[in-house]
Amino acid sequence: MRHARRRIVRRVARLAAVGGLLLGGTMVTRAVASEPPGPSTVPQTTVRAASGTGAGLVSRLGASRTAGHWLDAEGRPVVAVTDGSTAEEVRRAGAEPEVVRYSMSELRSAAATLRAAPRVPGTAWAFDYRANEVVVRGDSTVSAADWSRLTGVAEGIGDFVRMERSEGKFTTRLNGAEPIRSTAGRCSAGFNVTDGRSEFILTAGHCGPTGSVWFGDGGGGRQVGRTVAGSFPGDDFSLVEYANGKAGEGADVVAVGGGKGVRITGLGEPAVGQRVFRSGSTSGLRDGRVTALDATVNYPEGTVTGLIQTDVCAEPGDSGGPMFSEGLALGVTSGGSGDCDNGGTTFFQPLPSAMASLGVRLLVSLREGAAPGAAPSSPAATGGGRGAAAPGVAAPVTGVDGSTLLSRLTDRRNVGPGLLVVAGSVVALVATRWIRAEQDRKSYRRHYSATWG
């Protein structure tokens, strides 16, 4: 009976070890076959269609019947509406309606009243579509007297204006993805653009006035170009013309650190709730969500309007760096508060308005699978990847096309658990065979001793 039990235990152990080998092998195979996670590959969101649905409905139904749109936790479009009949139209169009009290026209009127009030540096306001409110924030530099006066203006508008104090202070992030330097300080290159003749870097306007000369190294040995146009305050964008007129190899790629990059395939507009990514020369690749649109910020240098508000962190030197999602270029870093240790709020200059004002278009990838409606590229941009958003620096594309088998096999985040299961199963198999051999030897010795005697 004892031997029978031992045989059963050994068989169960061997079966469990074989099952572990199969499970571990499957885990490793799936890790190698799938796109690895983490910032090195920049996870893709799936919001293009949902965002377009919400934006289209708001545009069609008008500002008096709607009050913005956003994406819920599952990425589905939600449209704020002011009445039941509009809600039915939204529902029939495939979006989720939410009935609110105040229309977009009323929210915009409130923002206009705030802009008309005496300017208070260190304050900002934006539309909170979900709460159906205009949120006014004041940083640590705003005095009690100024805050009290602004609160009085808000109370005169109505109860849908919410006042909040915040830590830190709203500043431009002067000082990307790759660094560019001038006598004004350090910024980050944004996106490469063209007017059909020359090629440029589109970056933040506060980085430097027209005529600023930019270098790609701290010693000033490699001139990148010169600022030829821009707008700040009011807007926050500028155009740096390359010294040789060309962006170089990889102009449709934005650098995200570690010698890697993300290929840009077109131009887009963000939606509240959308996951976005930002790259900068100080803090690298960071991600977060769009929290508000059409934000106004009163920087010490002046007021900037029409910004994208996010909860992505940024630090000095990240100014001008690219914000993107799903390969679509969305904006360049303007400023904000906080840092990447404690978090904060960061504002971005939207690209469509900046590019329309400057008369330029993106240099983008025209590879198969590029997003429909991608901005046209110059003739020289076809036929392969064109360089990083950094001046003349190539950045290989990551993701499904750029990841290698070796990098996936050596990435413990992807295959580590599977390899542990395989190793444990091999040890178990060896152990069961060794135990069986030892038991057989002992049995033989006992039998030999008995027959010898």
Coordinates of C-alpha atoms in Angstrom, one line a residue, residues 53-54 57-58 60-61 65-66 77-98:
T53 CA -18.5 61.2 -32.5
G54 CA -18.6 63.6 -29.5
L57 CA -22.4 66.1 -32.2
V58 CA -21.4 69.2 -30.3
R60 CA -23.9 69.9 -35.2
L61 CA -26.2 70.5 -32.2
R65 CA -28.0 72.9 -26.7
T66 CA -24.7 71.3 -25.6
P77 CA -18.4 59.3 -25.9
V78 CA -20.5 61.4 -23.5
V79 CA -22.2 64.6 -24.6
A80 CA -23.5 67.2 -22.2
V81 CA -27.0 68.5 -23.3
T82 CA -29.4 71.0 -22.0
D83 CA -32.8 69.3 -22.7
G84 CA -34.4 65.9 -23.3
S85 CA -35.0 66.2 -27.0
T86 CA -31.3 66.8 -27.6
A87 CA -30.5 63.9 -25.3
E88 CA -32.5 61.6 -27.6
E89 CA -30.7 62.9 -30.7
V90 CA -27.4 62.1 -29.0
R91 CA -28.5 58.7 -28.0
R92 CA -29.6 57.9 -31.5
A93 CA -26.2 58.9 -32.8
G94 CA -24.5 56.4 -30.6
A95 CA -23.3 58.6 -27.7
E96 CA -24.3 58.8 -24.1
P97 CA -26.1 62.1 -23.2
E98 CA -25.9 63.8 -19.8

